[in-house]
Coordinates of C-alpha atoms and ligand atoms in Angstrom, one line a residue:
M1 CA 60.9 116.3 116.3
N2 CA 61.7 113.3 114.0
I3 CA 65.5 112.8 113.6
L4 CA 67.5 111.0 110.9
L5 CA 71.0 109.9 112.0
I6 CA 73.4 108.9 109.2
G7 CA 76.1 106.3 109.9
A8 CA 76.8 102.8 111.2
G9 CA 79.6 102.8 113.7
G10 CA 80.2 103.2 117.4
R11 CA 80.1 107.0 117.1
E12 CA 76.6 106.8 115.7
H13 CA 75.5 104.3 118.4
A14 CA 76.6 106.8 121.0
L15 CA 74.9 109.6 119.2
A16 CA 71.7 107.6 118.9
W17 CA 71.8 106.7 122.6
K18 CA 72.1 110.4 123.5
L19 CA 69.6 111.7 120.9
A20 CA 67.0 109.2 122.2
Q21 CA 67.3 110.5 125.7
S22 CA 66.0 113.9 124.6
P23 CA 62.4 114.7 125.3
R24 CA 62.4 116.5 122.0
C25 CA 63.2 113.3 120.0
T26 CA 60.0 111.8 118.6
A27 CA 60.9 109.2 116.0
L28 CA 64.6 108.3 115.6
W29 CA 65.6 106.9 112.2
A30 CA 69.1 105.7 111.3
S31 CA 70.7 104.9 108.0
P32 CA 72.1 102.3 107.8
G33 CA 72.4 102.0 111.6
N34 CA 73.7 98.8 113.3
P35 CA 72.3 96.3 115.8
G36 CA 73.2 98.5 118.8
I37 CA 71.4 101.5 117.2
A38 CA 68.4 99.2 116.4
E39 CA 68.2 98.3 120.1
V40 CA 68.2 102.0 121.1
I41 CA 65.4 102.7 118.6
A42 CA 63.3 99.7 119.7
A43 CA 63.5 100.9 123.3
H44 CA 62.6 104.4 122.2
G45 CA 59.6 103.1 120.4
Q46 CA 59.4 105.2 117.3
G47 CA 61.6 105.0 114.2
D48 CA 63.8 102.3 112.6
C49 CA 67.0 101.5 110.8
V50 CA 66.7 102.0 107.1
S51 CA 69.0 101.5 104.1
L52 CA 69.1 104.8 102.1
V53 CA 71.6 105.2 99.3
L54 CA 73.4 108.2 100.8
T55 CA 74.9 109.2 97.5
D56 CA 71.4 109.6 96.1
H57 CA 70.6 112.9 97.7
A58 CA 67.1 113.1 96.1
A59 CA 66.2 109.7 97.7
V60 CA 67.3 110.9 101.1
E61 CA 65.3 114.1 100.6
V62 CA 62.2 112.0 99.7
F63 CA 62.6 109.9 102.8
C64 CA 63.0 113.0 105.0
K65 CA 59.8 114.6 103.6
A66 CA 57.9 111.3 103.9
Q67 CA 58.9 110.9 107.6
D68 CA 58.6 114.6 108.4
I69 CA 62.3 114.7 109.5
G70 CA 63.1 117.9 111.4
L71 CA 66.8 117.3 111.8
V72 CA 69.4 115.2 110.0
V73 CA 72.6 114.4 112.0
V74 CA 75.4 113.2 109.8
G75 CA 78.0 111.1 111.6
P76 CA 80.7 110.3 109.1
E77 CA 82.7 112.6 106.8
A78 CA 82.1 111.1 103.4
P79 CA 78.4 112.2 103.0
L80 CA 79.4 115.8 104.2
V81 CA 82.3 116.0 101.7
D82 CA 79.9 114.7 99.1
G83 CA 77.5 117.6 99.8
L84 CA 74.6 115.7 101.3
G85 CA 74.2 118.6 103.8
D86 CA 73.8 121.2 100.9
S87 CA 71.2 119.1 99.1
L88 CA 69.1 118.6 102.2
R89 CA 69.3 122.2 103.3
A90 CA 68.3 123.3 99.8
A91 CA 65.2 121.2 100.3
G92 CA 64.5 123.1 103.6
I93 CA 65.7 120.3 106.0
A94 CA 67.9 121.2 108.9
V95 CA 71.2 119.4 108.9
F96 CA 73.9 119.1 111.6
G97 CA 77.2 119.2 109.6
P98 CA 78.9 121.4 107.1
G99 CA 78.2 121.7 103.4
K100 CA 80.6 120.4 100.7
V101 CA 82.7 123.6 100.4
A102 CA 83.2 124.0 104.2
A103 CA 83.8 120.2 104.6
Q104 CA 87.0 120.8 102.6
L105 CA 88.6 121.5 106.0
E106 CA 88.7 117.7 106.3
G107 CA 88.4 116.8 102.6
S108 CA 91.5 118.7 101.4
K109 CA 94.6 119.0 103.5
G110 CA 96.0 121.6 101.1
F111 CA 92.8 123.7 101.5
T112 CA 93.2 123.7 105.2
K113 CA 96.9 124.6 105.1
D114 CA 96.2 127.5 102.8
M115 CA 93.4 128.7 105.1
C116 CA 95.8 128.5 108.1
A117 CA 98.5 130.5 106.2
R118 CA 96.0 133.2 105.3
A119 CA 94.6 133.4 108.8
G120 CA 98.0 133.1 110.7
I121 CA 97.0 129.9 112.4
P122 CA 99.9 128.0 114.0
T123 CA 100.5 124.8 112.0
A124 CA 103.5 122.9 110.4
G125 CA 105.3 124.6 107.5
Y126 CA 104.2 123.0 104.2
V127 CA 104.2 122.9 100.4
R128 CA 101.4 121.7 98.1
A129 CA 102.6 119.7 95.1
K130 CA 100.4 118.9 92.1
S131 CA 102.9 116.6 90.4
A132 CA 105.6 114.1 91.4
A133 CA 108.2 116.4 89.9
E134 CA 107.0 119.3 92.1
A135 CA 107.0 117.1 95.1
H136 CA 110.5 115.7 94.6
A137 CA 111.8 119.3 94.2
A138 CA 110.0 120.5 97.3
L139 CA 111.4 117.6 99.4
A140 CA 114.9 119.3 99.2
D141 CA 113.6 122.0 101.5
F142 CA 112.5 119.7 104.4
S143 CA 114.6 117.9 106.9
L144 CA 113.9 114.3 108.0
P145 CA 111.7 112.9 109.1
V146 CA 109.2 114.6 106.8
V147 CA 105.4 114.3 106.6
I148 CA 103.8 113.5 103.2
K149 CA 100.0 113.5 103.0
A150 CA 97.6 112.6 100.2
D151 CA 95.4 115.7 99.8
G152 CA 92.0 114.1 99.8
L153 CA 90.1 111.6 102.0
A154 CA 92.0 108.4 102.4
A155 CA 90.2 106.7 105.3
G156 CA 92.8 107.8 107.7
K157 CA 95.6 106.1 105.8
G158 CA 96.9 109.0 103.6
V159 CA 99.7 110.2 105.9
V160 CA 103.2 108.8 105.6
I161 CA 106.2 109.9 107.7
P162 CA 109.4 108.8 105.9
Q163 CA 112.6 108.6 107.9
T164 CA 115.0 108.6 104.9
A165 CA 115.3 110.5 101.6
E166 CA 114.8 107.3 99.7
E167 CA 111.6 106.5 101.5
A168 CA 110.3 110.0 101.0
A169 CA 111.0 109.8 97.2
A170 CA 109.3 106.4 97.1
T171 CA 106.3 107.7 99.0
V172 CA 105.9 110.6 96.5
D173 CA 106.0 108.1 93.6
D174 CA 103.5 105.8 95.3
M175 CA 101.0 108.6 96.0
F176 CA 101.2 110.0 92.5
G177 CA 101.1 106.4 91.2
G178 CA 97.7 106.1 92.7
A179 CA 98.3 104.3 96.0
F180 CA 95.5 106.3 97.5
G181 CA 93.4 106.7 94.4
G182 CA 92.2 110.2 93.6
A183 CA 93.1 111.4 97.1
G184 CA 96.8 111.4 96.1
A185 CA 96.4 113.4 92.9
E186 CA 97.8 116.2 95.0
V187 CA 100.1 115.9 98.0
V188 CA 101.0 118.2 101.0
I189 CA 104.6 118.0 102.3
E190 CA 104.9 119.1 105.9
E191 CA 107.5 119.8 108.5
F192 CA 107.5 117.1 111.2
L193 CA 106.2 118.3 114.5
E194 CA 107.3 116.7 117.8
G195 CA 105.0 116.8 120.8
E196 CA 102.0 115.2 122.4
E197 CA 98.8 115.0 120.4
V198 CA 95.4 115.9 121.7
S199 CA 92.0 116.5 120.2
L200 CA 89.8 119.5 120.8
F201 CA 86.1 119.7 119.8
A202 CA 84.1 122.8 119.1
I203 CA 80.5 123.3 117.8
T204 CA 79.9 126.3 115.6
D205 CA 77.0 127.6 113.5
G206 CA 79.4 129.8 111.5
S207 CA 79.5 132.7 114.0
T208 CA 79.0 131.5 117.6
I209 CA 81.5 128.9 118.8
V210 CA 81.1 126.7 121.9
A211 CA 83.8 124.4 123.3
F212 CA 82.8 120.7 123.3
G213 CA 85.6 119.1 125.3
S214 CA 88.9 117.4 124.7
A215 CA 90.0 113.8 124.3
Q216 CA 93.0 111.7 123.5
D217 CA 92.9 108.9 121.0
H218 CA 95.2 105.8 120.7
K219 CA 95.8 105.5 117.0
R220 CA 98.3 102.7 116.8
V221 CA 97.1 99.1 117.0
G222 CA 99.6 98.0 119.6
E223 CA 100.2 98.7 123.3
G224 CA 102.7 101.5 124.0
D225 CA 101.6 103.1 120.7
T226 CA 103.3 100.7 118.4
G227 CA 102.4 99.0 115.1
P228 CA 100.3 100.4 112.3
N229 CA 97.8 103.2 112.5
T230 CA 94.1 102.4 113.0
G231 CA 90.9 104.5 113.2
G232 CA 91.5 104.6 117.0
M233 CA 91.8 101.8 119.6
G234 CA 90.5 103.7 122.5
A235 CA 90.1 107.2 123.9
Y236 CA 89.5 109.1 127.1
S237 CA 88.0 112.5 127.9
P238 CA 88.8 115.0 129.2
A239 CA 92.5 115.1 128.3
P240 CA 94.1 117.0 131.2
V241 CA 97.3 117.5 129.1
L242 CA 95.2 120.2 127.3
T243 CA 95.1 122.5 130.4
P244 CA 92.4 125.2 130.6
E245 CA 95.1 127.7 129.5
L246 CA 96.2 125.7 126.5
E247 CA 92.5 125.0 125.5
A248 CA 91.8 128.8 125.7
R249 CA 94.9 129.4 123.5
A250 CA 93.7 126.8 121.0
M251 CA 90.2 128.3 120.9
A252 CA 91.6 131.8 120.4
E253 CA 94.5 131.0 118.1
I254 CA 93.2 128.1 116.0
I255 CA 89.4 127.5 116.2
A256 CA 88.1 131.1 116.3
P257 CA 90.3 132.4 113.4
T258 CA 89.3 129.3 111.4
V259 CA 85.6 130.1 111.8
K260 CA 86.2 133.7 111.0
A261 CA 88.4 132.9 107.9
M262 CA 85.7 130.5 106.6
A263 CA 83.0 133.1 107.1
E264 CA 85.1 135.8 105.4
A265 CA 85.7 133.4 102.4
R266 CA 81.9 133.0 102.1
M267 CA 82.2 129.3 103.1
P268 CA 80.6 129.6 106.6
Y269 CA 81.4 126.4 108.6
S270 CA 78.6 124.9 110.6
G271 CA 78.8 121.7 112.6
V272 CA 81.6 120.3 114.7
L273 CA 85.2 121.2 114.3
F274 CA 87.4 118.4 115.5
A275 CA 90.9 119.8 115.8
G276 CA 93.9 117.4 116.0
L277 CA 96.5 119.5 117.9
M278 CA 100.2 119.0 118.6
L279 CA 101.3 120.5 121.9
M280 CA 104.6 122.2 121.3
Q281 CA 106.8 124.2 123.6
E282 CA 105.6 127.4 121.9
G283 CA 101.9 126.4 122.2
P284 CA 99.3 124.2 120.4
K285 CA 99.7 123.8 116.6
L286 CA 97.0 122.4 114.3
I287 CA 97.8 119.0 112.7
E288 CA 94.5 118.5 111.0
Y289 CA 90.8 119.3 111.1
N290 CA 87.9 116.8 110.8
C291 CA 84.4 118.0 110.0
R292 CA 82.7 115.4 112.2
L293 CA 82.9 113.9 115.7
G294 CA 85.8 111.5 116.3
D295 CA 85.3 107.8 116.5
P296 CA 85.8 106.7 119.3
E297 CA 86.2 110.2 120.8
C298 CA 82.5 110.8 120.3
Q299 CA 81.7 107.9 122.6
V300 CA 83.5 109.4 125.6
L301 CA 82.1 112.8 124.9
M302 CA 78.5 111.4 124.8
M303 CA 79.1 109.7 128.2
R304 CA 80.1 113.0 129.7
L305 CA 77.4 115.1 128.1
E306 CA 74.8 116.2 130.7
S307 CA 72.8 118.6 128.6
D308 CA 70.3 117.8 125.8
L309 CA 72.1 116.8 122.5
V310 CA 69.0 117.5 120.3
D311 CA 68.9 121.1 121.7
L312 CA 72.6 121.6 120.8
L313 CA 72.6 120.0 117.4
D314 CA 69.3 121.6 116.3
A315 CA 70.4 125.1 117.5
C316 CA 73.7 124.6 115.5
A317 CA 71.9 123.4 112.4
R318 CA 69.5 126.4 112.5
G319 CA 72.3 129.0 113.1
E320 CA 70.8 129.7 116.6
L321 CA 73.7 128.8 118.8
A322 CA 74.0 132.3 120.2
G323 CA 70.6 131.9 122.0
A324 CA 71.1 128.3 123.1
A325 CA 72.5 127.0 126.4
A326 CA 76.1 126.0 126.2
P327 CA 76.6 122.2 126.4
S328 CA 77.4 120.9 129.8
L329 CA 80.0 118.1 130.1
S330 CA 80.4 116.3 133.4
S331 CA 83.7 116.7 135.3
E332 CA 84.0 113.0 135.4
S333 CA 86.4 111.0 133.2
A334 CA 85.2 108.7 130.5
I335 CA 87.2 106.1 128.7
T336 CA 86.4 103.7 125.8
V337 CA 88.3 100.5 125.0
V338 CA 87.9 99.3 121.4
M339 CA 87.5 95.6 121.0
A340 CA 88.6 94.8 117.4
A341 CA 88.5 91.7 115.3
K342 CA 91.8 89.8 114.9
G343 CA 93.6 90.9 111.8
Y344 CA 92.6 94.6 112.1
P345 CA 93.8 97.0 110.7
G346 CA 94.6 94.5 107.9
T347 CA 91.9 92.0 107.1
P348 CA 89.7 91.5 110.1
A349 CA 88.2 88.1 110.9
S350 CA 84.5 88.4 110.2
G351 CA 81.7 86.5 111.9
G352 CA 83.2 86.0 115.4
L353 CA 80.6 85.3 118.0
I354 CA 80.1 88.0 120.7
E355 CA 78.4 87.1 124.0
N356 CA 77.7 88.5 127.5
L357 CA 77.2 92.1 126.7
A358 CA 74.4 92.3 129.2
A359 CA 76.7 91.1 132.0
A360 CA 79.3 93.7 131.0
E361 CA 76.7 96.5 131.1
A362 CA 75.4 95.3 134.4
Q363 CA 78.8 96.3 135.8
G364 CA 78.0 99.9 134.9
A365 CA 79.7 100.1 131.5
K366 CA 78.1 101.1 128.2
V367 CA 78.9 98.9 125.2
F368 CA 78.5 100.7 121.9
H369 CA 78.4 98.6 118.7
A370 CA 81.0 99.6 116.1
G371 CA 81.0 96.7 113.7
T372 CA 78.4 94.1 114.6
A373 CA 75.7 92.1 112.8
L374 CA 73.0 89.6 113.7
S375 CA 73.6 86.1 112.2
G376 CA 70.8 84.2 110.6
E377 CA 70.1 82.6 114.0
G378 CA 70.0 85.9 115.7
A379 CA 73.4 85.7 117.4
L380 CA 75.6 88.8 117.6
V381 CA 78.7 88.5 115.5
A382 CA 81.6 90.7 114.4
K383 CA 81.3 92.5 111.1
G384 CA 84.2 94.9 110.6
G385 CA 87.6 95.9 112.1
R386 CA 86.5 97.8 115.2
V387 CA 83.7 95.8 116.7
L388 CA 82.7 97.1 120.2
N389 CA 83.5 100.2 122.2
V390 CA 83.4 99.4 125.9
T391 CA 82.9 102.7 127.6
A392 CA 82.7 103.7 131.3
T393 CA 82.9 106.8 133.5
G394 CA 84.5 107.4 136.9
Q395 CA 85.5 110.2 139.3
T396 CA 89.0 109.7 138.0
L397 CA 90.5 108.3 134.8
R398 CA 91.8 105.4 136.8
E399 CA 88.4 104.5 138.1
A400 CA 86.8 104.8 134.7
R401 CA 89.5 102.6 133.3
E402 CA 89.0 99.9 135.9
R403 CA 85.3 99.8 135.2
A404 CA 85.8 99.6 131.4
Y405 CA 88.4 96.8 131.7
T406 CA 86.2 94.9 134.2
A407 CA 83.4 95.0 131.6
V408 CA 85.8 94.0 128.8
A409 CA 86.8 90.9 130.8
D410 CA 83.1 90.0 131.0
I411 CA 82.6 90.0 127.3
R412 CA 83.2 86.8 125.3
F413 CA 84.7 87.6 121.9
D414 CA 87.2 84.9 121.1
D415 CA 88.1 86.4 117.7
G416 CA 88.8 89.7 119.2
F417 CA 91.7 91.7 120.7
W418 CA 92.1 95.0 122.4
R419 CA 94.8 97.2 123.9
R420 CA 95.2 96.9 127.6
D421 CA 96.8 100.3 128.1
I422 CA 94.2 102.8 127.0
G423 CA 94.8 106.0 129.0
W424 CA 98.5 105.2 129.7
R425 CA 100.0 108.6 128.9
E426 CA 97.8 110.4 131.4
L427 CA 98.0 107.6 134.0
A428 CA 101.8 107.7 133.8
R429 CA 101.7 111.5 134.2
Q430 CA 99.5 111.1 137.3
S431 CA 101.8 108.6 139.0
D432 CA 104.9 110.7 138.4
Ligands
AMP1 P1 96.3 113.3 110.0 O1 95.5 112.3 109.2 O2 96.6 114.6 109.4 O3 95.7 113.4 111.4 O4 97.6 112.6 110.3 C1 97.7 111.3 110.9 C2 98.7 111.3 112.0 O5 100.0 111.6 111.4 C3 98.5 112.3 113.1 O6 97.7 111.9 114.1 C4 99.9 112.5 113.6 O7 100.3 111.5 114.5 C5 100.8 112.4 112.3 N1 101.1 113.7 111.8 C6 100.4 114.4 110.8 N2 101.0 115.5 110.5 C7 102.1 115.6 111.3 C8 103.1 116.5 111.5 N3 103.2 117.7 110.7 N4 104.1 116.3 112.3 C9 104.1 115.1 113.1 N5 103.2 114.2 113.0 C10 102.2 114.4 112.1
LIG2 N1 89.7 108.6 116.0 C1 90.1 109.4 115.0 C2 89.1 110.0 114.1 O1 87.9 109.8 114.3 O2 89.5 110.6 113.2

């Protein structure tokens, strides 16, 4: 089967790497792809990286027909929220990822909160506000700190947690003043939940649901979880803090009722449900849903995936998960360390030279490209905030981490920086 993979980051490099391992993968195409994905495709022998205008659904459809694409795998959220999945499915092309209406689980925080309220899914108490006046009035009912979220997609930046009433009022004014563009035309005000965060992944075709592992991300730029939020500076999987018992509760109390509520509302959800959970004394609560795999969480999941990724995503896209083998994840630990360009998450330094990736991989690590480019002279350089995902597995998290950091030390990236403490919460627990 010919496959088209949409996206350009480390998540997509990991997906490409795993898709290409399937005996069912004939040609592998990626749009736009990156130099790491191009290497995977070159080694695979059939396919290429192409630059499709993803907002031009008709053009993507023409490409799929011309190349006889049997499955489209969409990595990032924006094309899903934009309805690319619907357009391609209407043209008879199988797509892994939800349609526009179901992708509101990520695209509209208010939509998700209302769905949770209807289905009795545990989550923080909330109010939706469509104007600054409504939001200011609603704030009176919340204690501090309070959580204020722009309703729409804001590249992971639309959540503010003010500590004072003045800051909260200013945040509301900023959001309705356009600080997050259209995403802030409506806001959700939420009760602040205190606990440890963990991510749970599930694959569903709208009726059958299969668990797809847990992970813990490191969102803050600085060691010890300090400094501004990023897209994620590193992750590990599994996350033992989500015990089998807590995972079973999250599947039964959060994931399953979501899939059921979406089906009942005639918005069947198909694709991956990536649940951000807060572990509270009384059990897991939903913080947010994403309608795609996490980046860099996907990288550690792909390292642990032992079964065929094409079989899984194709069965999901065709609504045939019930008859498919459940995915098998190794019991090993996987960890990924993000090497970012200096300046990230502000303005990252562009063009920094990257060397010695082969030496790092010779140590047993896998280096996924997240934001790289080839210079005119063919050298590998940084292009973007998060640049490389240095990923390794081990019998224990400690072993995986040692391998990953050994590989990091081998890589020459003078314009880069990285956190040295990925996995710290779990390792601290283990040494208690
Ligand atoms: P989100 O984009 O919804 O994942 O929010 C980004 C981050 O804000 C989350 O990873 C949490 O750390 C934090 N956050 C969001 N909602 C809450 C909440 N209700 N209580 C505490 N922290 C939250
Ligand atoms: N690493 C967080 C995310 O992908 O949303």
